[in-house]
Each structure stands twice: as C-alpha cells, then as structure tokens.
C-alpha cells in the first residue's frame, strides 16, 4: 500500500509542475513535453518514488501513508541529495 502511495506522490509532483505552467498552455504544449525522453524520465522518477518507499521499508523504517506519499513526491530531491554526498575523486588520482 505504501509503495503505491509513493508512486502517487511522484505523480502528484509531476501534476504540480503542469499546474504551475497551466496559464501558459494556451500557447500550446511545450516542445520538451512532446519528447519521449521527457516522459521516460518522468516515469523513472515516479518509479523511484515507489522504490525509495520500498528501500525505507526494507531498512526497517516504519513508513506511514503520509510519509510514503511525501517520499514519492520528493524522490528527485532525495536522489539528488544522495548523489551529492558521494565524494568526488580528482582526475588522475588512484586512491
């Protein structure tokens, strides 16, 4: 159940983006929204919302329904933060 809520949170984040640009849609759908890669990446990020909820649960973290939805909606930010914490090696270093 919580994984589905994580996916729903990811969908809600995408709907919010469209809500923000709704007043500009009278000019037509933006070019980026007509490209398959945009929708593929959107689908992947929605999937990450459910996956992150699963990882939390697999780590014995109790995830309530509202937290699952929140994790799904904030999946891009969570992933960006996790990737940003990986130390960068200098080029040419053999450590």
C-alpha positions as protocol buffer text, in pm:
chain_id: "A"
residue {
  index: 1
  type: UNK
  ca { x: 0 y: 0 z: 0 }
}
residue {
  index: 2
  type: UNK
  ca { x: 273 y: 248 z: 95 }
}
residue {
  index: 3
  type: UNK
  ca { x: 464 y: 179 z: -228 }
}
residue {
  index: 4
  type: UNK
  ca { x: 154 y: 277 z: -426 }
}
residue {
  index: 5
  type: UNK
  ca { x: 134 y: 596 z: -222 }
}
residue {
  index: 6
  type: UNK
  ca { x: 499 y: 664 z: -306 }
}
residue {
  index: 7
  type: UNK
  ca { x: 415 y: 628 z: -674 }
}
residue {
  index: 8
  type: UNK
  ca { x: 113 y: 855 z: -627 }
}
residue {
  index: 9
  type: UNK
  ca { x: 339 y: 1114 z: -465 }
}
residue {
  index: 10
  type: UNK
  ca { x: 565 y: 1103 z: -770 }
}
residue {
  index: 11
  type: UNK
  ca { x: 265 y: 1155 z: -998 }
}
residue {
  index: 12
  type: UNK
  ca { x: 147 y: 1445 z: -779 }
}
residue {
  index: 13
  type: UNK
  ca { x: 486 y: 1614 z: -818 }
}
residue {
  index: 14
  type: UNK
  ca { x: 450 y: 1592 z: -1197 }
}
residue {
  index: 15
  type: UNK
  ca { x: 93 y: 1725 z: -1184 }
}
residue {
  index: 16
  type: UNK
  ca { x: 219 y: 2017 z: -975 }
}
residue {
  index: 17
  type: UNK
  ca { x: 467 y: 2105 z: -1247 }
}
residue {
  index: 18
  type: UNK
  ca { x: 186 y: 2115 z: -1503 }
}
residue {
  index: 19
  type: UNK
  ca { x: -29 y: 2316 z: -1261 }
}
residue {
  index: 20
  type: UNK
  ca { x: 247 y: 2578 z: -1241 }
}
residue {
  index: 21
  type: UNK
  ca { x: 253 y: 2626 z: -1620 }
}
residue {
  index: 22
  type: UNK
  ca { x: -124 y: 2596 z: -1676 }
}
residue {
  index: 23
  type: UNK
  ca { x: -166 y: 2964 z: -1769 }
}
residue {
  index: 24
  type: UNK
  ca { x: 86 y: 2928 z: -2050 }
}
residue {
  index: 25
  type: UNK
  ca { x: -74 y: 2620 z: -2208 }
}
residue {
  index: 26
  type: UNK
  ca { x: -299 y: 2833 z: -2431 }
}
residue {
  index: 27
  type: UNK
  ca { x: 16 y: 2883 z: -2642 }
}
residue {
  index: 28
  type: UNK
  ca { x: 42 y: 2509 z: -2690 }
}
residue {
  index: 29
  type: UNK
  ca { x: 217 y: 2223 z: -2519 }
}
residue {
  index: 30
  type: UNK
  ca { x: 588 y: 2300 z: -2466 }
}
residue {
  index: 31
  type: UNK
  ca { x: 833 y: 2129 z: -2700 }
}
residue {
  index: 32
  type: UNK
  ca { x: 1004 y: 1946 z: -2414 }
}
residue {
  index: 33
  type: UNK
  ca { x: 671 y: 1787 z: -2314 }
}
residue {
  index: 34
  type: UNK
  ca { x: 630 y: 1635 z: -2659 }
}
residue {
  index: 35
  type: UNK
  ca { x: 956 y: 1442 z: -2646 }
}
residue {
  index: 36
  type: UNK
  ca { x: 954 y: 1076 z: -2545 }
}
residue {
  index: 37
  type: UNK
  ca { x: 1266 y: 1123 z: -2329 }
}
residue {
  index: 38
  type: UNK
  ca { x: 1082 y: 1367 z: -2102 }
}
residue {
  index: 39
  type: UNK
  ca { x: 805 y: 1115 z: -2038 }
}
residue {
  index: 40
  type: UNK
  ca { x: 1055 y: 831 z: -1993 }
}
residue {
  index: 41
  type: UNK
  ca { x: 1247 y: 1028 z: -1729 }
}
residue {
  index: 42
  type: UNK
  ca { x: 919 y: 1129 z: -1565 }
}
residue {
  index: 43
  type: UNK
  ca { x: 819 y: 762 z: -1546 }
}
residue {
  index: 44
  type: UNK
  ca { x: 1157 y: 670 z: -1400 }
}
residue {
  index: 45
  type: UNK
  ca { x: 1130 y: 939 z: -1133 }
}
residue {
  index: 46
  type: UNK
  ca { x: 775 y: 828 z: -1041 }
}
residue {
  index: 47
  type: UNK
  ca { x: 913 y: 473 z: -1016 }
}
residue {
  index: 48
  type: UNK
  ca { x: 1193 y: 597 z: -791 }
}
residue {
  index: 49
  type: UNK
  ca { x: 925 y: 732 z: -558 }
}
residue {
  index: 50
  type: UNK
  ca { x: 790 y: 381 z: -507 }
}
residue {
  index: 51
  type: UNK
  ca { x: 1139 y: 232 z: -495 }
}
residue {
  index: 52
  type: UNK
  ca { x: 1251 y: 473 z: -223 }
}
residue {
  index: 53
  type: UNK
  ca { x: 950 y: 378 z: -10 }
}
residue {
  index: 54
  type: UNK
  ca { x: 1045 y: 12 z: -59 }
}
residue {
  index: 55
  type: UNK
  ca { x: 1406 y: 84 z: 44 }
}
residue {
  index: 56
  type: UNK
  ca { x: 1290 y: 267 z: 356 }
}
residue {
  index: 57
  type: UNK
  ca { x: 1069 y: -27 z: 448 }
}
residue {
  index: 58
  type: UNK
  ca { x: 1345 y: -278 z: 373 }
}
residue {
  index: 59
  type: UNK
  ca { x: 1568 y: -79 z: 608 }
}
residue {
  index: 60
  type: UNK
  ca { x: 1315 y: -139 z: 890 }
}
residue {
  index: 61
  type: UNK
  ca { x: 1197 y: 221 z: 884 }
}
residue {
  index: 62
  type: UNK
  ca { x: 827 y: 243 z: 962 }
}
residue {
  index: 63
  type: UNK
  ca { x: 664 y: 442 z: 683 }
}
residue {
  index: 64
  type: UNK
  ca { x: 319 y: 587 z: 743 }
}
residue {
  index: 65
  type: UNK
  ca { x: 93 y: 656 z: 445 }
}
residue {
  index: 66
  type: UNK
  ca { x: 153 y: 1034 z: 450 }
}
residue {
  index: 67
  type: UNK
  ca { x: 529 y: 983 z: 473 }
}
residue {
  index: 68
  type: UNK
  ca { x: 515 y: 738 z: 181 }
}
residue {
  index: 69
  type: UNK
  ca { x: 335 y: 998 z: -30 }
}
residue {
  index: 70
  type: UNK
  ca { x: 587 y: 1263 z: 75 }
}
residue {
  index: 71
  type: UNK
  ca { x: 883 y: 1038 z: -10 }
}
residue {
  index: 72
  type: UNK
  ca { x: 736 y: 976 z: -356 }
}
residue {
  index: 73
  type: UNK
  ca { x: 677 y: 1346 z: -419 }
}
residue {
  index: 74
  type: UNK
  ca { x: 1027 y: 1440 z: -307 }
}
residue {
  index: 75
  type: UNK
  ca { x: 1208 y: 1148 z: -473 }
}
residue {
  index: 76
  type: UNK
  ca { x: 1405 y: 1370 z: -717 }
}
residue {
  index: 77
  type: UNK
  ca { x: 1533 y: 1585 z: -430 }
}
residue {
  index: 78
  type: UNK
  ca { x: 1619 y: 1280 z: -218 }
}
residue {
  index: 79
  type: UNK
  ca { x: 1812 y: 1120 z: -504 }
}
residue {
  index: 80
  type: UNK
  ca { x: 1991 y: 1446 z: -583 }
}
residue {
  index: 81
  type: UNK
  ca { x: 2095 y: 1478 z: -218 }
}
residue {
  index: 82
  type: UNK
  ca { x: 2218 y: 1118 z: -202 }
}
residue {
  index: 83
  type: UNK
  ca { x: 2421 y: 1158 z: -521 }
}
residue {
  index: 84
  type: UNK
  ca { x: 2561 y: 1491 z: -397 }
}
residue {
  index: 85
  type: UNK
  ca { x: 2702 y: 1319 z: -88 }
}
residue {
  index: 86
  type: UNK
  ca { x: 2926 y: 1086 z: -291 }
}
residue {
  index: 87
  type: UNK
  ca { x: 3282 y: 1220 z: -264 }
}
residue {
  index: 88
  type: UNK
  ca { x: 3431 y: 1330 z: -594 }
}
residue {
  index: 89
  type: UNK
  ca { x: 3771 y: 1183 z: -679 }
}
residue {
  index: 90
  type: UNK
  ca { x: 4025 y: 1403 z: -851 }
}
residue {
  index: 91
  type: UNK
  ca { x: 4100 y: 1314 z: -1209 }
}
residue {
  index: 92
  type: UNK
  ca { x: 4409 y: 1102 z: -1234 }
}
residue {
  index: 93
  type: UNK
  ca { x: 4405 y: 1008 z: -865 }
}
residue {
  index: 94
  type: UNK
  ca { x: 4447 y: 639 z: -784 }
}
residue {
  index: 95
  type: UNK
  ca { x: 4310 y: 642 z: -431 }
}
